[in-house]
PDB file of C-alpha atoms in Angstrom:
ATOM      1  CA  MET A   1      82.538  63.091 104.369  1.00  0.00           C
ATOM      2  CA  ASN A   2      86.259  63.412 103.676  1.00  0.00           C
ATOM      3  CA  ILE A   3      87.314  66.892 104.812  1.00  0.00           C
ATOM      4  CA  ALA A   4      91.039  66.351 104.220  1.00  0.00           C
ATOM      5  CA  SER A   5      90.624  66.435 100.444  1.00  0.00           C
ATOM      6  CA  VAL A   6      88.668  69.686 100.652  1.00  0.00           C
ATOM      7  CA  ASN A   7      91.308  71.254 102.919  1.00  0.00           C
ATOM      8  CA  ASN A   8      94.096  70.306 100.526  1.00  0.00           C
ATOM      9  CA  LEU A   9      92.210  71.873  97.650  1.00  0.00           C
ATOM     10  CA  PHE A  10      91.652  75.092  99.586  1.00  0.00           C
ATOM     11  CA  LEU A  11      95.223  75.359 100.886  1.00  0.00           C
ATOM     12  CA  ASN A  12      96.775  74.801  97.469  1.00  0.00           C
ATOM     13  CA  THR A  13      94.810  77.629  95.878  1.00  0.00           C
ATOM     14  CA  MET A  14      95.818  80.212  98.475  1.00  0.00           C
ATOM     15  CA  THR A  15      98.837  82.317  97.712  1.00  0.00           C
ATOM     16  CA  PRO A  16     101.105  83.255 100.569  1.00  0.00           C
ATOM     17  CA  SER A  17     100.341  86.754 101.759  1.00  0.00           C
ATOM     18  CA  ILE A  18     103.837  87.406 103.032  1.00  0.00           C
ATOM     19  CA  GLU A  19     106.567  87.036 100.484  1.00  0.00           C
ATOM     20  CA  ARG A  20     110.203  87.577 101.192  1.00  0.00           C
ATOM     21  CA  THR A  21     111.611  90.502  99.370  1.00  0.00           C
ATOM     22  CA  GLU A  22     115.219  90.982  98.532  1.00  0.00           C
ATOM     23  CA  GLN A  23     117.293  93.192 100.742  1.00  0.00           C
ATOM     24  CA  PRO A  24     117.740  96.671  99.309  1.00  0.00           C
ATOM     25  CA  LYS A  25     121.017  96.997  97.512  1.00  0.00           C
ATOM     26  CA  THR A  26     121.630 100.473  98.888  1.00  0.00           C
ATOM     27  CA  THR A  27     121.334 101.151 102.574  1.00  0.00           C
ATOM     28  CA  PHE A  28     121.482 104.425 104.430  1.00  0.00           C
ATOM     29  CA  SER A  29     125.075 103.783 105.456  1.00  0.00           C
ATOM     30  CA  THR A  30     126.188 103.159 101.870  1.00  0.00           C
ATOM     31  CA  LEU A  31     124.381 106.289 100.695  1.00  0.00           C
ATOM     32  CA  MET A  32     126.077 108.319 103.421  1.00  0.00           C
ATOM     33  CA  GLU A  33     129.459 106.802 102.599  1.00  0.00           C
ATOM     34  CA  GLU A  34     129.017 107.695  98.930  1.00  0.00           C
ATOM     35  CA  LYS A  35     127.947 111.255  99.776  1.00  0.00           C
ATOM     36  CA  ILE A  36     130.913 111.734 102.128  1.00  0.00           C
ATOM     37  CA  THR A  37     133.292 110.433  99.463  1.00  0.00           C
ATOM     38  CA  GLU A  38     131.718 112.666  96.820  1.00  0.00           C
ATOM     39  CA  THR A  39     131.945 115.711  99.103  1.00  0.00           C
ATOM     40  CA  ASN A  40     135.562 114.920  99.922  1.00  0.00           C
ATOM     41  CA  ASN A  41     136.397 114.645  96.218  1.00  0.00           C
ATOM     42  CA  GLN A  42     134.708 117.969  95.516  1.00  0.00           C
ATOM     43  CA  LEU A  43     136.572 119.648  98.378  1.00  0.00           C
ATOM     44  CA  ASN A  44     139.865 118.251  97.052  1.00  0.00           C
ATOM     45  CA  ALA A  45     139.030 119.520  93.552  1.00  0.00           C
ATOM     46  CA  ALA A  46     138.215 122.952  94.979  1.00  0.00           C
ATOM     47  CA  ASP A  47     141.501 122.992  96.877  1.00  0.00           C
ATOM     48  CA  GLU A  48     143.363 122.053  93.708  1.00  0.00           C
ATOM     49  CA  ALA A  49     141.528 124.775  91.765  1.00  0.00           C
ATOM     50  CA  LEU A  50     142.494 127.355  94.405  1.00  0.00           C
ATOM     51  CA  THR A  51     146.106 126.212  94.272  1.00  0.00           C
ATOM     52  CA  GLN A  52     146.089 126.565  90.482  1.00  0.00           C
ATOM     53  CA  LEU A  53     144.530 130.021  90.771  1.00  0.00           C
ATOM     54  CA  ALA A  54     147.037 131.185  93.386  1.00  0.00           C
ATOM     55  CA  SER A  55     149.978 129.947  91.344  1.00  0.00           C
ATOM     56  CA  GLY A  56     148.679 131.683  88.213  1.00  0.00           C
ATOM     57  CA  HIS A  57     148.098 128.479  86.263  1.00  0.00           C
ATOM     58  CA  ALA A  58     144.294 128.660  86.281  1.00  0.00           C
ATOM     59  CA  GLU A  59     142.971 129.087  82.757  1.00  0.00           C
ATOM     60  CA  ASN A  60     139.365 129.866  83.613  1.00  0.00           C
ATOM     61  CA  LEU A  61     138.325 131.848  86.682  1.00  0.00           C
ATOM     62  CA  HIS A  62     134.670 130.987  86.123  1.00  0.00           C
ATOM     63  CA  GLN A  63     135.342 127.249  86.276  1.00  0.00           C
ATOM     64  CA  THR A  64     137.349 127.756  89.475  1.00  0.00           C
ATOM     65  CA  MET A  65     134.449 129.628  91.074  1.00  0.00           C
ATOM     66  CA  ILE A  66     131.954 126.987  89.937  1.00  0.00           C
ATOM     67  CA  THR A  67     134.131 124.260  91.460  1.00  0.00           C
ATOM     68  CA  LEU A  68     134.333 126.192  94.734  1.00  0.00           C
ATOM     69  CA  GLU A  69     130.569 126.724  94.876  1.00  0.00           C
ATOM     70  CA  GLN A  70     129.858 123.059  94.132  1.00  0.00           C
ATOM     71  CA  ALA A  71     132.149 122.015  96.966  1.00  0.00           C
ATOM     72  CA  LYS A  72     130.557 124.568  99.287  1.00  0.00           C
ATOM     73  CA  LEU A  73     127.011 123.413  98.500  1.00  0.00           C
ATOM     74  CA  SER A  74     127.933 119.764  98.829  1.00  0.00           C
ATOM     75  CA  PHE A  75     129.511 120.390 102.222  1.00  0.00           C
ATOM     76  CA  GLN A  76     126.487 122.404 103.397  1.00  0.00           C
ATOM     77  CA  TYR A  77     124.188 119.586 102.285  1.00  0.00           C
ATOM     78  CA  LEU A  78     126.235 117.048 104.211  1.00  0.00           C
ATOM     79  CA  GLU A  79     126.258 119.347 107.233  1.00  0.00           C
ATOM     80  CA  GLN A  80     122.455 119.600 107.144  1.00  0.00           C
ATOM     81  CA  ILE A  81     122.172 115.814 107.060  1.00  0.00           C
ATOM     82  CA  ARG A  82     124.422 115.634 110.119  1.00  0.00           C
ATOM     83  CA  ASN A  83     122.352 118.287 111.899  1.00  0.00           C
ATOM     84  CA  ARG A  84     119.114 116.417 111.217  1.00  0.00           C
ATOM     85  CA  LEU A  85     120.623 113.156 112.437  1.00  0.00           C
ATOM     86  CA  MET A  86     121.834 114.835 115.622  1.00  0.00           C
ATOM     87  CA  THR A  87     118.385 116.338 116.207  1.00  0.00           C
ATOM     88  CA  ALA A  88     116.756 112.929 115.766  1.00  0.00           C
ATOM     89  CA  TYR A  89     119.309 111.355 118.125  1.00  0.00           C
ATOM     90  CA  GLN A  90     118.668 114.007 120.781  1.00  0.00           C
ATOM     91  CA  GLU A  91     114.921 113.466 120.507  1.00  0.00           C
ATOM     92  CA  LEU A  92     115.431 109.740 121.005  1.00  0.00           C
ATOM     93  CA  LEU A  93     117.446 110.463 124.134  1.00  0.00           C
ATOM     94  CA  ARG A  94     114.594 112.593 125.512  1.00  0.00           C
ATOM     95  CA  GLU A  95     112.075 109.776 125.076  1.00  0.00           C
ATOM     96  CA  GLN A  96     110.637 108.366 128.269  1.00  0.00           C
ATOM     97  CA  ILE A  97     111.154 104.648 128.700  1.00  0.00           C
TER      98      ILE A  97
END
């Protein structure tokens, strides 16, 4: 009995269970870089809005306050991410080897 022909038939019908997937296009570092850049831009816009308000050139006080609050919330969000990362890092340091 020729087993080789049966083996070839069986092996050809099997699909590979492990397929290579593409690398994700966005990594954690790129997401963090984008968030830091976005927060920096919002802080710069808030600073510019405050400068305009102090010089008397601000046309809309409400828009200035909205810009300030957006920058504040964005910075607080980024600060919470940093705090969580630091907590995770400290827990890793406490791990027993």
